[in-house]
């Protein structure tokens, strides 16, 4: 299978805005995606390629490292690198020019009467879609709380005051449904650099959190009865939104490589949409492997299905290299990339964004106009400055340290408080961890007992649709002091000690 | 028909939080609405009633004046006042206790396939639903611009800085889908006092402008194919939202008393919803008469239909007394009251509100959670302080003066620039006026010619659905300097002088 290829790469341009390392990485990745470097092909030795292209060997090693981390190549650098054999075959990856003009939104399927449209969902039911009683909302281990240190506070205040001194005249009229141009530019710059998202500011829509981005896309794309792949287990709020849209949920199992694409294809080859969390599957935290990413993209292209990539939490990585976004390797314009400032700034801001394939831009803008017109201008201005003036990167760095400490404190406290009763591993990314239960302990019952003690522990079992559920608790650690985390860990341990109803009935 | 009634009214309580005048007004209005004072009944002479209740005669005169202004009574004060004969007959108004527990949301009609669901609406089409080219958005006479003077700016800045110094811990987590309790309380207080809205803070939902309030309500209430009454002519953005919801639009004509309720009943007696602008019909500015209000409420009760009362612009009244809200005289809990801070503060804030009948509270909250979760916390805090500390009332007073001046400047400038060619009357309320065209001038053609000269003049003709259209231009005057208004009036006059395509083809 393995064979050497006469690979011809363009020499990276020096003095380009794109660093040489990145140019090389993209060229190699492009060759793999285009099938010019097929699965099993041997890559040139780093030393030889460096000499050929006139680069430092370290640069080539770094590019290979990134491809290795992302699953494009395998083998040991130095002993020979090969294009991963578990990538889909080349025909799946045939190069196809991204041709935006020809990409059109398929006509909607005829709406099918749905037995349970949005009208009958009660507030209680909706709140149960991952809700937490209000009295407990600010207590550990509720997820989605964020930290905000003195420095972030001072910077935010200073930027706000500067904006307040000279209000933007645009505030006194209505604006672009995508949000201000300046913020869209800042977001596009950030996403290109941090997540290898390929986007133009025109494709960015600033939304009221990721939730609105998803809602608008669902409104535009789905007719009642449309089949939609959802990860099993799945983010509860998404399930609620899909149920409200009258979609037919197709649960697709998640294994150690993430979403099982083949199982999805077997269950619903003509699904209209798939919702995925490739960076860290919600709730399990699994990273979608590169092989699966490519399978998923190939399916979406063939089936003319849409993919919502919810890239929540990807900003906080404590170890290893992040995989670049799914959107960044999509050649067919099928991926809607969704992110949020709720986790990286604070949830009360209600700002997130979507990067839309050009074919969806018009319809989603129209839906936004009907929904809430455009984002609030004052908050947009401050966030623009926060991003454009470098404070965001610094804030992320400091919060990453804070959250990593919180994570380690929590892991240690849980291991000490509940030895042998739960299994916890520090997650490499994100703001929460999974505590797997052993023996006969039931996650729903433990969560109820914990709530009675003022500890929020979200059971993972109910997030499953069809697959055999994992008995585990989702515990958020961001935004809490170490002492509060330790106290809550003891409270959780006490809940395990409560006699009543902890076991499966 | 006319007969004197042995009316027994409770003596107003002194020292109550409700002023004596208001107690008397409410008692009289209640007697009329309950049928104890039927149409044609003579009211006691003001002097006699004052003596009987131990009140100053001026108080009674003022209460009668308000009832007169609202159309509940007719006749000349002093010569005898009578309950209006054009009020619906008493059986329509039978008192029925507002019984929230028994009020339920009817099950949705089975969805009917719709020929033109949201998926196929292009952005261009949506923007055409009342849109204005971006380059012209900040130019007269675009509607929806607001003023903001030095004092408002200073107060807003000071309140914002105070909030920035001590960020609300709630910002770092997720909140109530209705918005903060403090802001809902401030809004409820304001609406009770200013618009006689009957509401508890629990019924208030803070939204991203009136647009989101309407959108959420439509999402909860409508299934595709549901008939909906719309005023003819109608607010274009509403038509777009209804079309996207797959509703069947039932155009109901508007005459000098506002919406012709009888025509609506004849056309679609079982409509699910009616959208109305009772304070000042959009775009014509007609006030919905008290008789029609009562007919509309009686129909909604009988048909179990819902009424969206869009009370836009009601804060700015230059002459006459405003009628209280439709919601305030609804005994059956059928009215959804919608308002916005876009006009009274600034549009870029994206804050509005709905007052929801208790039966809709749960479903609309659930829809809000799925849509964008909750409003942005920082803006909520500042608006809360602005309302609660009295700045809002002062801001409204100053803006009312500013806008009245702008209105008068524009009326004079138009009359001078286009004598005999257009007819303008200063509106008693709101931020825009109608200029009616005479002769052969066509509003769409004039608007296009004006746009070429950088003047925004929205044609009213396209806002009609079925009724013979009025040829008129809608001209906004708020948020522009007098000089800019005069200049734009001359520009508009010049557009009338342009030779090409001004007449109906």
Tab-separated table of N, CA and C in Angstrom, chain A residues 108 111 113-114 117-123 126-127 129 134 137 143-148 153 156-157 160-161 164-167 169-174 176 208 211-212 215 219-223 235 240-241 244 342-343 345-350 362-363 365-366 369-378, chain B residues 108 111 113-114 117-123 126-127 129 134 137 143-148 153 156-157 160-161 164-167 169-174 176 208 211-212 215 218-223 235 240-241 244 342-343 345-350 362-363 365-366 369-378:
chain	number	residue	atom	x	y	z
A	108	UNK	N	-37.594	23.429	-0.234
A	108	UNK	CA	-37.974	22.737	0.988
A	108	UNK	C	-38.843	21.532	0.669
A	111	UNK	N	-44.093	20.446	3.737
A	111	UNK	CA	-44.277	20.271	5.180
A	111	UNK	C	-45.209	19.102	5.465
A	113	UNK	N	-47.541	17.255	8.365
A	113	UNK	CA	-48.130	17.531	9.670
A	113	UNK	C	-47.339	16.816	10.755
A	114	UNK	N	-47.108	17.518	11.829
A	114	UNK	CA	-46.305	16.957	12.894
A	114	UNK	C	-47.187	16.771	14.114
A	117	UNK	N	-46.031	19.863	17.355
A	117	UNK	CA	-45.379	21.106	16.975
A	117	UNK	C	-45.136	21.981	18.202
A	118	UNK	N	-44.442	23.097	17.948
A	118	UNK	CA	-43.995	23.932	19.063
A	118	UNK	C	-45.120	24.377	19.977
A	119	UNK	N	-46.315	24.494	19.448
A	119	UNK	CA	-47.407	25.116	20.212
A	119	UNK	C	-47.737	24.405	21.523
A	120	UNK	N	-47.446	23.119	21.609
A	120	UNK	CA	-47.905	22.410	22.793
A	120	UNK	C	-46.799	22.187	23.824
A	121	UNK	N	-45.604	22.685	23.531
A	121	UNK	CA	-44.517	22.505	24.485
A	121	UNK	C	-44.700	23.491	25.636
A	122	UNK	N	-44.762	22.985	26.864
A	122	UNK	CA	-44.944	23.902	27.985
A	122	UNK	C	-43.601	24.463	28.420
A	123	UNK	N	-43.652	25.578	29.158
A	123	UNK	CA	-42.421	26.190	29.654
A	123	UNK	C	-41.671	25.210	30.534
A	126	UNK	N	-39.793	22.933	28.446
A	126	UNK	CA	-38.645	23.583	27.821
A	126	UNK	C	-37.530	23.787	28.835
A	127	UNK	N	-37.907	24.188	30.041
A	127	UNK	CA	-36.887	24.399	31.061
A	127	UNK	C	-36.211	23.080	31.415
A	129	UNK	N	-35.435	20.889	29.377
A	129	UNK	CA	-34.443	20.617	28.338
A	129	UNK	C	-33.085	21.146	28.786
A	134	UNK	N	-33.811	28.037	39.342
A	134	UNK	CA	-33.189	29.355	39.428
A	134	UNK	C	-32.339	29.508	40.690
A	137	UNK	N	-28.862	28.222	40.091
A	137	UNK	CA	-28.197	28.549	38.827
A	137	UNK	C	-26.764	29.040	39.014
A	143	UNK	N	-23.092	24.383	34.729
A	143	UNK	CA	-22.201	24.668	33.604
A	143	UNK	C	-22.503	26.042	33.038
A	144	UNK	N	-21.574	26.577	32.287
A	144	UNK	CA	-21.815	27.821	31.560
A	144	UNK	C	-21.548	29.077	32.361
A	145	UNK	N	-21.035	28.969	33.580
A	145	UNK	CA	-20.615	30.161	34.312
A	145	UNK	C	-19.218	30.542	33.813
A	146	UNK	N	-18.914	31.808	33.867
A	146	UNK	CA	-17.589	32.206	33.387
A	146	UNK	C	-16.876	33.066	34.421
A	147	UNK	N	-15.571	33.055	34.324
A	147	UNK	CA	-14.732	33.885	35.193
A	147	UNK	C	-14.507	35.250	34.566
A	148	UNK	N	-14.135	36.191	35.380
A	148	UNK	CA	-13.959	37.573	34.915
A	148	UNK	C	-13.059	38.200	35.958
A	153	UNK	N	-12.172	43.056	33.886
A	153	UNK	CA	-13.158	44.027	34.333
A	153	UNK	C	-12.691	45.462	34.036
A	156	UNK	N	-12.670	46.051	30.200
A	156	UNK	CA	-14.043	46.128	29.694
A	156	UNK	C	-14.657	47.489	30.034
A	157	UNK	N	-14.427	47.900	31.264
A	157	UNK	CA	-14.972	49.165	31.721
A	157	UNK	C	-14.369	50.327	30.920
A	160	UNK	N	-15.725	50.379	27.441
A	160	UNK	CA	-17.132	50.796	27.446
A	160	UNK	C	-17.237	52.307	27.618
A	161	UNK	N	-16.442	52.836	28.538
A	161	UNK	CA	-16.506	54.276	28.808
A	161	UNK	C	-16.075	55.064	27.571
A	164	UNK	N	-18.927	55.072	25.321
A	164	UNK	CA	-20.027	55.897	25.839
A	164	UNK	C	-19.778	57.378	25.589
A	165	UNK	N	-18.500	57.740	25.539
A	165	UNK	CA	-18.171	59.157	25.344
A	165	UNK	C	-18.515	59.605	23.933
A	166	UNK	N	-18.502	58.688	22.999
A	166	UNK	CA	-18.760	59.056	21.605
A	166	UNK	C	-19.694	58.027	20.992
A	167	UNK	N	-20.993	58.147	21.286
A	167	UNK	CA	-21.897	57.106	20.795
A	167	UNK	C	-21.903	57.043	19.275
A	169	UNK	N	-23.283	56.989	15.783
A	169	UNK	CA	-24.548	57.485	15.212
A	169	UNK	C	-25.436	56.357	14.681
A	170	UNK	N	-24.813	55.234	14.334
A	170	UNK	CA	-25.608	54.119	13.808
A	170	UNK	C	-26.592	53.582	14.848
A	171	UNK	N	-26.317	53.836	16.140
A	171	UNK	CA	-27.220	53.346	17.186
A	171	UNK	C	-28.613	53.953	17.094
A	172	UNK	N	-28.695	55.129	16.458
A	172	UNK	CA	-29.964	55.850	16.452
A	172	UNK	C	-30.820	55.516	15.235
A	173	UNK	N	-30.454	54.445	14.587
A	173	UNK	CA	-31.264	53.927	13.495
A	173	UNK	C	-31.121	52.409	13.478
A	174	UNK	N	-31.705	51.768	12.479
A	174	UNK	CA	-31.626	50.322	12.385
A	174	UNK	C	-30.406	49.919	11.570
A	176	UNK	N	-27.542	46.584	10.013
A	176	UNK	CA	-27.409	45.396	9.186
A	176	UNK	C	-27.854	44.173	9.994
A	208	UNK	N	-27.544	36.543	18.851
A	208	UNK	CA	-27.746	36.563	20.302
A	208	UNK	C	-27.358	35.195	20.860
A	211	UNK	N	-27.262	30.014	20.480
A	211	UNK	CA	-28.647	29.556	20.441
A	211	UNK	C	-29.408	30.210	19.285
A	212	UNK	N	-29.279	31.535	19.149
A	212	UNK	CA	-30.009	32.192	18.065
A	212	UNK	C	-29.464	31.780	16.697
A	215	UNK	N	-31.032	28.537	15.992
A	215	UNK	CA	-32.469	28.727	15.777
A	215	UNK	C	-32.748	29.284	14.380
A	219	UNK	N	-34.740	27.426	11.366
A	219	UNK	CA	-35.958	28.021	10.789
A	219	UNK	C	-35.881	28.086	9.283
A	220	UNK	N	-34.682	28.348	8.782
A	220	UNK	CA	-34.531	28.488	7.337
A	220	UNK	C	-34.494	27.124	6.652
A	221	UNK	N	-33.842	26.161	7.311
A	221	UNK	CA	-33.575	24.912	6.596
A	221	UNK	C	-34.630	23.836	6.759
A	222	UNK	N	-35.331	23.843	7.890
A	222	UNK	CA	-36.157	22.672	8.188
A	222	UNK	C	-37.630	22.883	7.893
A	223	UNK	N	-38.217	21.889	7.321
A	223	UNK	CA	-39.669	21.802	7.246
A	223	UNK	C	-40.076	20.668	8.183
A	235	UNK	N	-26.804	17.502	23.097
A	235	UNK	CA	-27.077	18.752	23.817
A	235	UNK	C	-28.597	18.945	23.950
A	240	UNK	N	-34.593	20.177	21.969
A	240	UNK	CA	-35.822	20.948	22.118
A	240	UNK	C	-36.100	21.795	20.892
A	241	UNK	N	-35.052	22.456	20.392
A	241	UNK	CA	-35.234	23.323	19.226
A	241	UNK	C	-35.653	22.501	18.011
A	244	UNK	N	-39.218	21.434	18.344
A	244	UNK	CA	-40.109	22.555	18.064
A	244	UNK	C	-40.223	22.803	16.570
A	342	UNK	N	-20.438	33.643	24.822
A	342	UNK	CA	-20.975	33.351	26.150
A	342	UNK	C	-19.937	32.675	27.029
A	343	UNK	N	-19.138	31.807	26.444
A	343	UNK	CA	-18.151	31.078	27.239
A	343	UNK	C	-16.861	31.876	27.384
A	345	UNK	N	-16.493	35.336	27.031
A	345	UNK	CA	-16.676	36.591	27.757
A	345	UNK	C	-17.665	36.294	28.868
A	346	UNK	N	-18.959	36.567	28.655
A	346	UNK	CA	-19.911	36.136	29.685
A	346	UNK	C	-21.281	35.917	29.052
A	347	UNK	N	-22.052	34.990	29.608
A	347	UNK	CA	-23.322	34.600	28.978
A	347	UNK	C	-24.327	35.739	28.893
A	348	UNK	N	-24.324	36.645	29.901
A	348	UNK	CA	-25.294	37.731	29.916
A	348	UNK	C	-25.125	38.704	28.761
A	349	UNK	N	-23.989	38.631	28.090
A	349	UNK	CA	-23.748	39.488	26.931
A	349	UNK	C	-24.680	39.137	25.782
A	350	UNK	N	-25.043	37.858	25.680
A	350	UNK	CA	-25.878	37.353	24.580
A	350	UNK	C	-25.307	37.727	23.216
A	362	UNK	N	-28.521	34.787	2.261
A	362	UNK	CA	-29.750	35.536	2.005
A	362	UNK	C	-30.912	35.060	2.863
A	363	UNK	N	-31.224	33.768	2.820
A	363	UNK	CA	-32.363	33.295	3.616
A	363	UNK	C	-32.187	33.524	5.116
A	365	UNK	N	-30.394	35.882	6.567
A	365	UNK	CA	-30.571	37.315	6.823
A	365	UNK	C	-32.052	37.690	6.871
A	366	UNK	N	-32.818	37.125	5.954
A	366	UNK	CA	-34.251	37.428	5.941
A	366	UNK	C	-34.912	36.954	7.224
A	369	UNK	N	-34.046	39.374	10.050
A	369	UNK	CA	-34.848	40.601	9.993
A	369	UNK	C	-36.217	40.378	10.628
A	370	UNK	N	-36.808	39.245	10.363
A	370	UNK	CA	-38.127	38.955	10.916
A	370	UNK	C	-38.052	38.617	12.396
A	371	UNK	N	-36.880	38.138	12.821
A	371	UNK	CA	-36.775	37.658	14.191
A	371	UNK	C	-36.498	38.784	15.179
A	372	UNK	N	-35.372	39.471	15.031
A	372	UNK	CA	-35.073	40.574	15.944
A	372	UNK	C	-34.272	41.672	15.274
A	373	UNK	N	-34.236	41.622	13.931
A	373	UNK	CA	-33.688	42.683	13.105
A	373	UNK	C	-32.163	42.677	13.082
A	374	UNK	N	-31.523	43.009	14.196
A	374	UNK	CA	-30.052	43.048	14.208
A	374	UNK	C	-29.593	43.039	15.662
A	375	UNK	N	-28.283	42.808	15.887
A	375	UNK	CA	-27.801	42.733	17.283
A	375	UNK	C	-27.750	44.118	17.923
A	376	UNK	N	-27.689	44.161	19.268
A	376	UNK	CA	-27.622	45.454	19.951
A	376	UNK	C	-26.274	46.134	19.713
A	377	UNK	N	-26.348	47.394	19.283
A	377	UNK	CA	-25.150	48.110	18.858
A	377	UNK	C	-24.170	48.419	19.992
A	378	UNK	N	-24.633	48.815	21.195
A	378	UNK	CA	-23.646	49.191	22.215
A	378	UNK	C	-22.710	48.032	22.572
B	108	UNK	N	-53.344	23.625	18.461
B	108	UNK	CA	-53.083	24.202	17.141
B	108	UNK	C	-53.886	23.485	16.073
B	111	UNK	N	-51.237	21.617	10.744
B	111	UNK	CA	-50.513	22.421	9.762
B	111	UNK	C	-50.952	22.061	8.345
B	113	UNK	N	-49.959	22.392	4.310
B	113	UNK	CA	-48.831	22.752	3.455
B	113	UNK	C	-49.033	24.142	2.864
B	114	UNK	N	-47.991	24.895	2.871
B	114	UNK	CA	-48.081	26.267	2.402
B	114	UNK	C	-47.251	26.392	1.140
B	117	UNK	N	-43.473	28.870	2.006
B	117	UNK	CA	-42.931	28.938	3.363
B	117	UNK	C	-41.657	29.769	3.397
B	118	UNK	N	-41.150	29.958	4.619
B	118	UNK	CA	-40.034	30.879	4.821
B	118	UNK	C	-38.825	30.526	3.977
B	119	UNK	N	-38.658	29.269	3.676
B	119	UNK	CA	-37.413	28.838	3.040
B	119	UNK	C	-37.123	29.536	1.705
B	120	UNK	N	-38.159	29.986	1.023
B	120	UNK	CA	-37.904	30.495	-0.319
B	120	UNK	C	-37.860	32.016	-0.387
B	121	UNK	N	-38.009	32.659	0.760
B	121	UNK	CA	-37.965	34.120	0.750
B	121	UNK	C	-36.513	34.568	0.644
B	122	UNK	N	-36.182	35.355	-0.353
B	122	UNK	CA	-34.796	35.801	-0.483
B	122	UNK	C	-34.562	37.028	0.399
B	123	UNK	N	-33.302	37.298	0.678
B	123	UNK	CA	-32.963	38.472	1.488
B	123	UNK	C	-33.465	39.734	0.809
B	126	UNK	N	-36.984	40.157	1.507
B	126	UNK	CA	-37.217	40.546	2.893
B	126	UNK	C	-36.872	42.014	3.101
B	127	UNK	N	-35.778	42.440	2.499
B	127	UNK	CA	-35.378	43.834	2.647
B	127	UNK	C	-36.415	44.750	2.002
B	129	UNK	N	-39.431	44.289	2.175
B	129	UNK	CA	-40.554	44.430	3.111
B	129	UNK	C	-40.351	45.670	3.964
B	134	UNK	N	-29.009	50.862	2.330
B	134	UNK	CA	-28.148	51.213	3.453
B	134	UNK	C	-27.610	52.635	3.340
B	137	UNK	N	-30.049	55.085	4.796
B	137	UNK	CA	-30.731	54.752	6.050
B	137	UNK	C	-30.719	55.896	7.066
B	143	UNK	N	-37.854	56.639	8.460
B	143	UNK	CA	-38.560	56.563	9.738
B	143	UNK	C	-37.720	55.767	10.748
B	144	UNK	N	-38.043	55.938	12.004
B	144	UNK	CA	-37.419	55.122	13.041
B	144	UNK	C	-36.098	55.658	13.567
B	145	UNK	N	-35.701	56.852	13.132
B	145	UNK	CA	-34.504	57.473	13.718
B	145	UNK	C	-34.945	58.166	15.003
B	146	UNK	N	-34.045	58.263	15.947
B	146	UNK	CA	-34.445	58.914	17.198
B	146	UNK	C	-33.448	59.989	17.593
B	147	UNK	N	-33.951	60.926	18.382
B	147	UNK	CA	-33.105	61.988	18.900
B	147	UNK	C	-32.476	61.568	20.218
B	148	UNK	N	-31.459	62.253	20.599
B	148	UNK	CA	-30.703	61.898	21.808
B	148	UNK	C	-29.938	63.160	22.151
B	153	UNK	N	-27.672	61.876	26.814
B	153	UNK	CA	-26.347	61.268	26.637
B	153	UNK	C	-25.570	61.254	27.958
B	156	UNK	N	-27.278	58.781	30.425
B	156	UNK	CA	-27.057	57.399	29.989
B	156	UNK	C	-25.623	56.952	30.310
B	157	UNK	N	-24.704	57.882	30.046
B	157	UNK	CA	-23.299	57.579	30.289
B	157	UNK	C	-23.059	57.369	31.783
B	160	UNK	N	-24.529	54.132	32.948
B	160	UNK	CA	-23.749	53.004	32.419
B	160	UNK	C	-22.467	52.828	33.218
B	161	UNK	N	-21.810	53.946	33.509
B	161	UNK	CA	-20.532	53.865	34.229
B	161	UNK	C	-20.759	53.311	35.635
B	164	UNK	N	-21.080	49.709	35.261
B	164	UNK	CA	-19.809	49.079	34.883
B	164	UNK	C	-18.893	48.903	36.081
B	165	UNK	N	-19.056	49.796	37.065
B	165	UNK	CA	-18.177	49.731	38.243
B	165	UNK	C	-18.510	48.511	39.087
B	166	UNK	N	-19.730	48.056	39.018
B	166	UNK	CA	-20.135	46.918	39.854
B	166	UNK	C	-20.966	45.970	39.016
B	167	UNK	N	-20.307	45.146	38.216
B	167	UNK	CA	-21.080	44.285	37.317
B	167	UNK	C	-21.970	43.326	38.091
B	169	UNK	N	-23.497	40.076	39.179
B	169	UNK	CA	-23.023	38.685	39.091
B	169	UNK	C	-23.883	37.829	38.166
B	170	UNK	N	-25.145	38.225	37.994
B	170	UNK	CA	-26.033	37.441	37.126
B	170	UNK	C	-25.549	37.416	35.681
B	171	UNK	N	-24.727	38.418	35.292
B	171	UNK	CA	-24.230	38.464	33.916
B	171	UNK	C	-23.364	37.255	33.577
B	172	UNK	N	-22.780	36.631	34.608
B	172	UNK	CA	-21.827	35.555	34.356
B	172	UNK	C	-22.490	34.178	34.334
B	173	UNK	N	-23.788	34.197	34.212
B	173	UNK	CA	-24.528	32.961	34.029
B	173	UNK	C	-25.731	33.265	33.154
B	174	UNK	N	-26.578	32.259	32.975
B	174	UNK	CA	-27.762	32.456	32.145
B	174	UNK	C	-28.931	32.933	33.001
B	176	UNK	N	-33.292	34.621	33.312
B	176	UNK	CA	-34.707	34.368	33.071
B	176	UNK	C	-35.044	34.705	31.615
B	208	UNK	N	-36.016	41.560	22.200
B	208	UNK	CA	-35.124	42.320	21.328
B	208	UNK	C	-35.989	43.159	20.383
B	211	UNK	N	-40.169	43.713	17.354
B	211	UNK	CA	-40.097	42.685	16.311
B	211	UNK	C	-39.985	41.288	16.917
B	212	UNK	N	-39.101	41.120	17.904
B	212	UNK	CA	-38.966	39.788	18.500
B	212	UNK	C	-40.221	39.396	19.275
B	215	UNK	N	-42.577	38.195	16.731
B	215	UNK	CA	-42.085	36.945	16.163
B	215	UNK	C	-42.346	35.776	17.107
B	218	UNK	N	-46.060	34.962	17.207
B	218	UNK	CA	-46.490	34.277	15.981
B	218	UNK	C	-46.015	32.822	15.974
B	219	UNK	N	-44.811	32.593	16.451
B	219	UNK	CA	-44.275	31.228	16.453
B	219	UNK	C	-45.094	30.323	17.357
B	220	UNK	N	-45.545	30.896	18.454
B	220	UNK	CA	-46.299	30.086	19.410
B	220	UNK	C	-47.733	29.870	18.933
B	221	UNK	N	-48.326	30.900	18.335
B	221	UNK	CA	-49.764	30.835	18.076
B	221	UNK	C	-50.140	30.270	16.714
B	222	UNK	N	-49.280	30.460	15.722
B	222	UNK	CA	-49.734	30.161	14.365
B	222	UNK	C	-49.252	28.830	13.848
B	223	UNK	N	-50.136	28.144	13.201
B	223	UNK	CA	-49.765	27.002	12.379
B	223	UNK	C	-49.972	27.438	10.927
B	235	UNK	N	-48.371	47.378	8.254
B	235	UNK	CA	-46.931	47.469	8.508
B	235	UNK	C	-46.205	46.359	7.723
B	240	UNK	N	-44.413	40.382	6.236
B	240	UNK	CA	-43.339	39.434	5.965
B	240	UNK	C	-43.286	38.334	7.013
B	241	UNK	N	-43.424	38.726	8.277
B	241	UNK	CA	-43.356	37.737	9.357
B	241	UNK	C	-44.525	36.766	9.265
B	244	UNK	N	-43.975	34.393	6.420
B	244	UNK	CA	-42.980	33.381	6.784
B	244	UNK	C	-43.592	32.318	7.682
B	342	UNK	N	-37.207	51.135	21.122
B	342	UNK	CA	-36.506	51.609	19.924
B	342	UNK	C	-36.865	53.050	19.606
B	343	UNK	N	-38.125	53.414	19.824
B	343	UNK	CA	-38.550	54.761	19.483
B	343	UNK	C	-38.282	55.735	20.618
B	345	UNK	N	-35.986	55.326	23.212
B	345	UNK	CA	-34.562	55.466	23.512
B	345	UNK	C	-33.827	55.456	22.168
B	346	UNK	N	-33.320	54.307	21.740
B	346	UNK	CA	-32.753	54.273	20.389
B	346	UNK	C	-32.836	52.855	19.838
B	347	UNK	N	-32.982	52.760	18.500
B	347	UNK	CA	-33.216	51.452	17.883
B	347	UNK	C	-32.066	50.472	18.100
B	348	UNK	N	-30.819	50.987	18.126
B	348	UNK	CA	-29.669	50.106	18.252
B	348	UNK	C	-29.625	49.376	19.582
B	349	UNK	N	-30.418	49.825	20.546
B	349	UNK	CA	-30.497	49.163	21.844
B	349	UNK	C	-31.116	47.770	21.718
B	350	UNK	N	-32.010	47.610	20.777
B	350	UNK	CA	-32.750	46.346	20.571
B	350	UNK	C	-33.425	45.869	21.852
B	362	UNK	N	-46.312	30.609	29.460
B	362	UNK	CA	-45.474	29.406	29.392
B	362	UNK	C	-44.979	29.129	27.984
B	363	UNK	N	-45.880	29.036	27.006
B	363	UNK	CA	-45.417	28.729	25.651
B	363	UNK	C	-44.466	29.788	25.088
B	365	UNK	N	-42.447	31.747	26.791
B	365	UNK	CA	-41.147	31.582	27.461
B	365	UNK	C	-40.356	30.426	26.858
B	366	UNK	N	-41.058	29.347	26.566
B	366	UNK	CA	-40.367	28.197	25.974
B	366	UNK	C	-39.795	28.572	24.613
B	369	UNK	N	-36.652	30.668	25.109
B	369	UNK	CA	-35.475	29.861	25.466
B	369	UNK	C	-34.849	29.254	24.219
B	370	UNK	N	-35.687	28.792	23.315
B	370	UNK	CA	-35.161	28.162	22.105
B	370	UNK	C	-34.617	29.188	21.135
B	371	UNK	N	-35.102	30.424	21.254
B	371	UNK	CA	-34.753	31.433	20.267
B	371	UNK	C	-33.426	32.117	20.601
B	372	UNK	N	-33.363	32.796	21.745
B	372	UNK	CA	-32.099	33.445	22.119
B	372	UNK	C	-31.907	33.474	23.627
B	373	UNK	N	-32.679	32.667	24.324
B	373	UNK	CA	-32.531	32.414	25.759
B	373	UNK	C	-33.034	33.570	26.623
B	374	UNK	N	-32.380	34.713	26.581
B	374	UNK	CA	-32.815	35.841	27.414
B	374	UNK	C	-32.162	37.113	26.886
B	375	UNK	N	-32.640	38.298	27.354
B	375	UNK	CA	-32.074	39.549	26.831
B	375	UNK	C	-30.675	39.789	27.384
B	376	UNK	N	-29.927	40.694	26.721
B	376	UNK	CA	-28.577	40.994	27.203
B	376	UNK	C	-28.618	41.771	28.515
B	377	UNK	N	-27.882	41.265	29.503
B	377	UNK	CA	-27.957	41.809	30.849
B	377	UNK	C	-27.402	43.233	30.983
B	378	UNK	N	-26.292	43.590	30.321
B	378	UNK	CA	-25.759	44.939	30.563
B	378	UNK	C	-26.754	46.034	30.169
